[in-house]
Short mmCIF file of C-alpha atoms in Angstrom, two decimals:
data_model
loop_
_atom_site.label_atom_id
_atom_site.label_comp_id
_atom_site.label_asym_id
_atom_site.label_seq_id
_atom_site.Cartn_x
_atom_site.Cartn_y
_atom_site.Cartn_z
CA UNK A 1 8.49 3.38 -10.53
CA UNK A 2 6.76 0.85 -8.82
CA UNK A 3 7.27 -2.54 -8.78
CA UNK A 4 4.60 -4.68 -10.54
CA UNK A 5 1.89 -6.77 -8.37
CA UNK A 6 1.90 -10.43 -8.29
CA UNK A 7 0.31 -12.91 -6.12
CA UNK A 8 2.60 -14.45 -3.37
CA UNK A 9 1.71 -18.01 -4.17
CA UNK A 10 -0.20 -20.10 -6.80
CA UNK A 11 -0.30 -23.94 -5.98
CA UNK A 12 -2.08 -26.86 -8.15
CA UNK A 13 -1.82 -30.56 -8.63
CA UNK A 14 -0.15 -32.36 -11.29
CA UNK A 15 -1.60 -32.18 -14.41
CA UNK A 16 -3.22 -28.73 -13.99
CA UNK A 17 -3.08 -25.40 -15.07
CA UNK A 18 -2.22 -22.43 -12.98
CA UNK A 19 -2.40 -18.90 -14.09
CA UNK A 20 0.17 -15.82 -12.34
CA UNK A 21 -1.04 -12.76 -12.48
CA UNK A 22 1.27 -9.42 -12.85
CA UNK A 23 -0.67 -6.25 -12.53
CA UNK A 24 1.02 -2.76 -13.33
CA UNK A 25 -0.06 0.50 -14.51
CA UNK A 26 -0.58 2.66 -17.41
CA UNK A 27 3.28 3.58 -17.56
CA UNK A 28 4.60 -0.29 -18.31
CA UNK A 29 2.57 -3.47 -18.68
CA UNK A 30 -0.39 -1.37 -19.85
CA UNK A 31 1.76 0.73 -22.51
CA UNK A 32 3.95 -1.76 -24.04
CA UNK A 33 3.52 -5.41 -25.44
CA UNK A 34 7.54 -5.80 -23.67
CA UNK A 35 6.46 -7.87 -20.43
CA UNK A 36 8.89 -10.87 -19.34
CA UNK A 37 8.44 -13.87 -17.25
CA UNK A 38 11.53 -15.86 -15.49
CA UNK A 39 11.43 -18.56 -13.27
CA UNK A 40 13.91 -19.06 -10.80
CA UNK A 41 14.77 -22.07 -8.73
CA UNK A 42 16.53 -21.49 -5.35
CA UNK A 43 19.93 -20.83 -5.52
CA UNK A 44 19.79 -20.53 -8.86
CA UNK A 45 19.82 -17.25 -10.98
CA UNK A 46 16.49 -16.49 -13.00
CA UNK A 47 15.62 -18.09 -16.69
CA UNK A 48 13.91 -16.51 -18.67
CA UNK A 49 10.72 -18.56 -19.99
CA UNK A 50 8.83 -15.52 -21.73
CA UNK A 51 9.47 -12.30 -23.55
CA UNK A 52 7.30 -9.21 -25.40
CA UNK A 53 4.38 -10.71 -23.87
CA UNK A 54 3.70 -14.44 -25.26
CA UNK A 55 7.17 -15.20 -26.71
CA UNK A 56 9.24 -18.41 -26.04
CA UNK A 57 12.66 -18.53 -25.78
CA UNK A 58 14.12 -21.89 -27.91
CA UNK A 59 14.23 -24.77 -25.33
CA UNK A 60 11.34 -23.52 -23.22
CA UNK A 61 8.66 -25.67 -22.96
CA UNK A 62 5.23 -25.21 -24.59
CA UNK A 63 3.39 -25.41 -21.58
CA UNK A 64 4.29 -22.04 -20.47
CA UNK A 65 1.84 -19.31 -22.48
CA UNK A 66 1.29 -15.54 -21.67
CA UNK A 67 -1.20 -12.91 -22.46
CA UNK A 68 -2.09 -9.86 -21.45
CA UNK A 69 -5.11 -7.65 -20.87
CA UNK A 70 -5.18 -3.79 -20.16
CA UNK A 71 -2.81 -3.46 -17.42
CA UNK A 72 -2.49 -6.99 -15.77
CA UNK A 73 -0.41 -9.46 -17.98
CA UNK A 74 -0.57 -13.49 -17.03
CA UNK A 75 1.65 -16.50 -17.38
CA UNK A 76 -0.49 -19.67 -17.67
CA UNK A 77 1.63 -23.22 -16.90
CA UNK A 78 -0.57 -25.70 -18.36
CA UNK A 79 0.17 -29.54 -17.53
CA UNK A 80 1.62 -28.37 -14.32
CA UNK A 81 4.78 -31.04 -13.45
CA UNK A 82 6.75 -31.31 -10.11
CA UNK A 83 9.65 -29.53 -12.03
CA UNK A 84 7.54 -26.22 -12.28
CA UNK A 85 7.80 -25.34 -8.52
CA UNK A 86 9.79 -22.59 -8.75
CA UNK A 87 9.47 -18.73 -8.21
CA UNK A 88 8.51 -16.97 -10.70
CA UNK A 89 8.82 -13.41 -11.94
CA UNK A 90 7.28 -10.71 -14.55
CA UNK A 91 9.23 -7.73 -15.99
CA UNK A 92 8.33 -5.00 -17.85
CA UNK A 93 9.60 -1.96 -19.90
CA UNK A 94 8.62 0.86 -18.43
CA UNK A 95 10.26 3.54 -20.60
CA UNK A 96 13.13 5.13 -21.39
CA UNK A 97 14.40 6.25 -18.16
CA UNK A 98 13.69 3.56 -16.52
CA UNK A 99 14.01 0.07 -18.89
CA UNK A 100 13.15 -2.42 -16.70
CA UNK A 101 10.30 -3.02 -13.39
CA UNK A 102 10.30 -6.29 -11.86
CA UNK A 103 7.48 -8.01 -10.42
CA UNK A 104 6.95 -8.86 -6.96
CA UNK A 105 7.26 -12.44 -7.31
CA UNK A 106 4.97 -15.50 -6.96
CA UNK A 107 5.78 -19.01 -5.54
CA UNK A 108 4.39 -21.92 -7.42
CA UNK A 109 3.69 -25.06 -5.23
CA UNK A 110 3.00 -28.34 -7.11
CA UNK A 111 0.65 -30.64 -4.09
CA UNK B 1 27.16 -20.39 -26.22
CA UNK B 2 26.91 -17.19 -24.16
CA UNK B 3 27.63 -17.17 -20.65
CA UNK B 4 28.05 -14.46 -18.11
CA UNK B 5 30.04 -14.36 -15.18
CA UNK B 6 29.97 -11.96 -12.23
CA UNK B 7 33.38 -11.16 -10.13
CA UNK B 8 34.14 -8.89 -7.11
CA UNK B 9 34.06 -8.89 -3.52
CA UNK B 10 31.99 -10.81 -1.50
CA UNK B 11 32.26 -8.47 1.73
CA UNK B 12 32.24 -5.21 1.87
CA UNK B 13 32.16 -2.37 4.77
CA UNK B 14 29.50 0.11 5.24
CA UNK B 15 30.33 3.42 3.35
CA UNK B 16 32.88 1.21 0.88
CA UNK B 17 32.67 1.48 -3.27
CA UNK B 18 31.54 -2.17 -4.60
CA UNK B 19 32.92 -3.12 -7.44
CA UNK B 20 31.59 -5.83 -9.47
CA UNK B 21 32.68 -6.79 -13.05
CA UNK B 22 30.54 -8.74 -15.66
CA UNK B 23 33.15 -11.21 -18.02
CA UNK B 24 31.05 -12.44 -20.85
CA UNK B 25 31.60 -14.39 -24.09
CA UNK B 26 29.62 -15.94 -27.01
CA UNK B 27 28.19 -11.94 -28.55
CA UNK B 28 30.07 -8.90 -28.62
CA UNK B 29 28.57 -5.52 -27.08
CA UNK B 30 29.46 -3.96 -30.07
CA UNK B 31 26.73 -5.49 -32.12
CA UNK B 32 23.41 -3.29 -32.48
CA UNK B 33 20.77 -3.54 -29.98
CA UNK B 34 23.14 -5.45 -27.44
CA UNK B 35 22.64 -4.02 -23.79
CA UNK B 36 24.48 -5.44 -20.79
CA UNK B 37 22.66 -4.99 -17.74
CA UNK B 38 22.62 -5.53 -13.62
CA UNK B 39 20.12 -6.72 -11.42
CA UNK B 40 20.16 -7.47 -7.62
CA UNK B 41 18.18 -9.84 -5.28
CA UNK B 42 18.51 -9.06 -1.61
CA UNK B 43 18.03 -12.82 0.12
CA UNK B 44 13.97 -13.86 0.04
CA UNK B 45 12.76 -11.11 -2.40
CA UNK B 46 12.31 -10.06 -6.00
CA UNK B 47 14.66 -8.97 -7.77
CA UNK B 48 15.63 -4.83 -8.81
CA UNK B 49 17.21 -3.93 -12.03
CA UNK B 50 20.07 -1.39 -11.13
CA UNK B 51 21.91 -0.33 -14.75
CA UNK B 52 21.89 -0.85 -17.94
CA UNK B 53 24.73 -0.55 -20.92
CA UNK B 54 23.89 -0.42 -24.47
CA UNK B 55 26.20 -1.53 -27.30
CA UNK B 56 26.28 2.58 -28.52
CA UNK B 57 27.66 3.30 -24.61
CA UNK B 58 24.01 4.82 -23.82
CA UNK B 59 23.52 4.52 -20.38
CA UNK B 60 20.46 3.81 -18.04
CA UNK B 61 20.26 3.96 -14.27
CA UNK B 62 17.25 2.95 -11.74
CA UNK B 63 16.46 6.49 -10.57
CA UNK B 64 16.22 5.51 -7.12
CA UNK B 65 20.33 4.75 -6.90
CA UNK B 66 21.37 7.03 -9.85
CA UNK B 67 23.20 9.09 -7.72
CA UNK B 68 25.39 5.80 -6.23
CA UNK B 69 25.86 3.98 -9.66
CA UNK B 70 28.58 3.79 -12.44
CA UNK B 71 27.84 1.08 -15.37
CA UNK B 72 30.87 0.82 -18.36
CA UNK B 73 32.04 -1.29 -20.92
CA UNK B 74 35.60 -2.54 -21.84
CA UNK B 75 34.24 -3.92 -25.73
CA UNK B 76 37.74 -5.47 -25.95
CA UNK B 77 37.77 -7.43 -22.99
CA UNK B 78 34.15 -8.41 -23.37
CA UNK B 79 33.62 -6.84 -19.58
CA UNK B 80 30.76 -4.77 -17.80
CA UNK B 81 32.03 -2.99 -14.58
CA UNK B 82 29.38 -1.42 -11.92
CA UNK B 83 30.21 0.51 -9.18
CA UNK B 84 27.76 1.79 -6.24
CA UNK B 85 29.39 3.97 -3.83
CA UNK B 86 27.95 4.10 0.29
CA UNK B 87 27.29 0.87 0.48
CA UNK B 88 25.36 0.01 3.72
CA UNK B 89 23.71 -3.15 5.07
CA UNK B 90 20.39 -2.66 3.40
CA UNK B 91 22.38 -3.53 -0.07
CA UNK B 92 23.03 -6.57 0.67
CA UNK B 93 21.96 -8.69 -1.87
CA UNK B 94 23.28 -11.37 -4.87
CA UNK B 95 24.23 -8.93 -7.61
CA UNK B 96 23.89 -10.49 -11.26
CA UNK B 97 24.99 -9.69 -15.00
CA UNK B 98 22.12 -10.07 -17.92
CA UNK B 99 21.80 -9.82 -21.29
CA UNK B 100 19.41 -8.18 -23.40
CA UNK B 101 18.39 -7.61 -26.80
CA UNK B 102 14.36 -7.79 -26.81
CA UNK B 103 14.09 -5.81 -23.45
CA UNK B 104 14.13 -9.05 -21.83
CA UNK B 105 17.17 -10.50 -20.14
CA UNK B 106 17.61 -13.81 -21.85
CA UNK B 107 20.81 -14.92 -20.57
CA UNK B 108 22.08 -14.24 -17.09
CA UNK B 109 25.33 -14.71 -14.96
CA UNK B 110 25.03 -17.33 -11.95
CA UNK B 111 25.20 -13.98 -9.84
CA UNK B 112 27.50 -13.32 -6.78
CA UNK B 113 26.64 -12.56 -3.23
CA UNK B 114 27.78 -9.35 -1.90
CA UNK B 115 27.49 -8.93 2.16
CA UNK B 116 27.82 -5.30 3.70
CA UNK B 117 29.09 -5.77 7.26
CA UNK B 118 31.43 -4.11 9.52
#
């Protein structure tokens, strides 16, 4: 099982929206609606800020949506704050054998 | 509140058996649908899931280290053991604890740094 495809980075100004890609195949993001997003800052372990696709976790701000499309799913940070530069990483089930395929990861830079 | 906590070793020798315990509190692994799981995160890159545990003792391995892994449960104790045998350098990593009920991990230990050096 591969791991999924994001981009490396993603930067925007306060205020704005940025979108993260996460592109995977027919066997996980493109089979099942059961694609996570965490973010992690460093040194710290990873929170999760999205689950089965566009689900928020209680505490988790608004601002952070996600969709998906065919095989590529997307978490959008809208209202982008100084707080948001993190790294941030999708996971997806990918079956019974094996649960769980992490994303590459992407580094959000707030200029 | 639920918290995890990962324990073990923080340096190991090539060819050694790591041994890393999960203590968690605030649900039980008993309940339906609750799965324990592990995840690693070799310095600067993403992280791997390793194992998983569910709260029926099903069992789920990344095929890639099957062969090296052991994941099980002490309900009692509200503990998660993993083993990997042959450790080498290349497995060098922070090693965390997760939860999961949604096959998501919504609550995760602070994770623990394991080093494989001679």
């Amino acid at each position: 099982q591969s791991a999924l495809t994001q981009p490396a980075s993603v930067s925007g100004s306060p205020g704005q929206s940025i979108t993260i890609s996460c592109t995977g195949s027919s066997s996980d993001v493109g089979l099942y609606n059961l694609v996570s997003w965490h973010q992690q800052h460093p040194g710290k372990a990873p929170k999760l800020m999205i689950y089965e696709v566009t689900k928020r976790p209680s505490g988790v701000s608004n601002r952070f949506s996600g969709s998906k499309s065919g095989h590529t799913a997307s978490l959008t940070i809208s209202g982008l704050q100084a707080e948001d530069e993190a790294d941030y990483y999708c996971c997806s089930y990918a079956g019974t054998n094996t649960p769980f395929v992490f994303g590459t990861g992407t580094k959000v830079t707030v200029l | 509140q639920i918290t995890l906590k990962e324990s073990g070793p923080t340096l190991v020798k090539p060819t050694q058996t790591l041994t890393l315990t999960c203590t968690f509190s605030g649900f039980s692994l008993s309940t339906s649908g609750m799965a324990v799981g592990w995840i690693r995160q070799p310095p600067g890159k993403a992280p791997e899931w390793l194992a998983l545990i569910f709260w029926d003792d099903d069992k789920r391995y990344s095929p890639s280290l099957k062969s090296r892994l052991t994941i099980t449960k002490d309900t009692s104790k509200n503990q998660v053991v993993l083993t990997m045998t042959t450790m080498d350098p290349v497995d060098t990593a922070t090693y965390y604890c997760a939860r999961t009920t949604t096959w998501a991990f919504d609550y995760w230990g602070q994770g623990t740094l394991v080093t494989v050096s001679s």
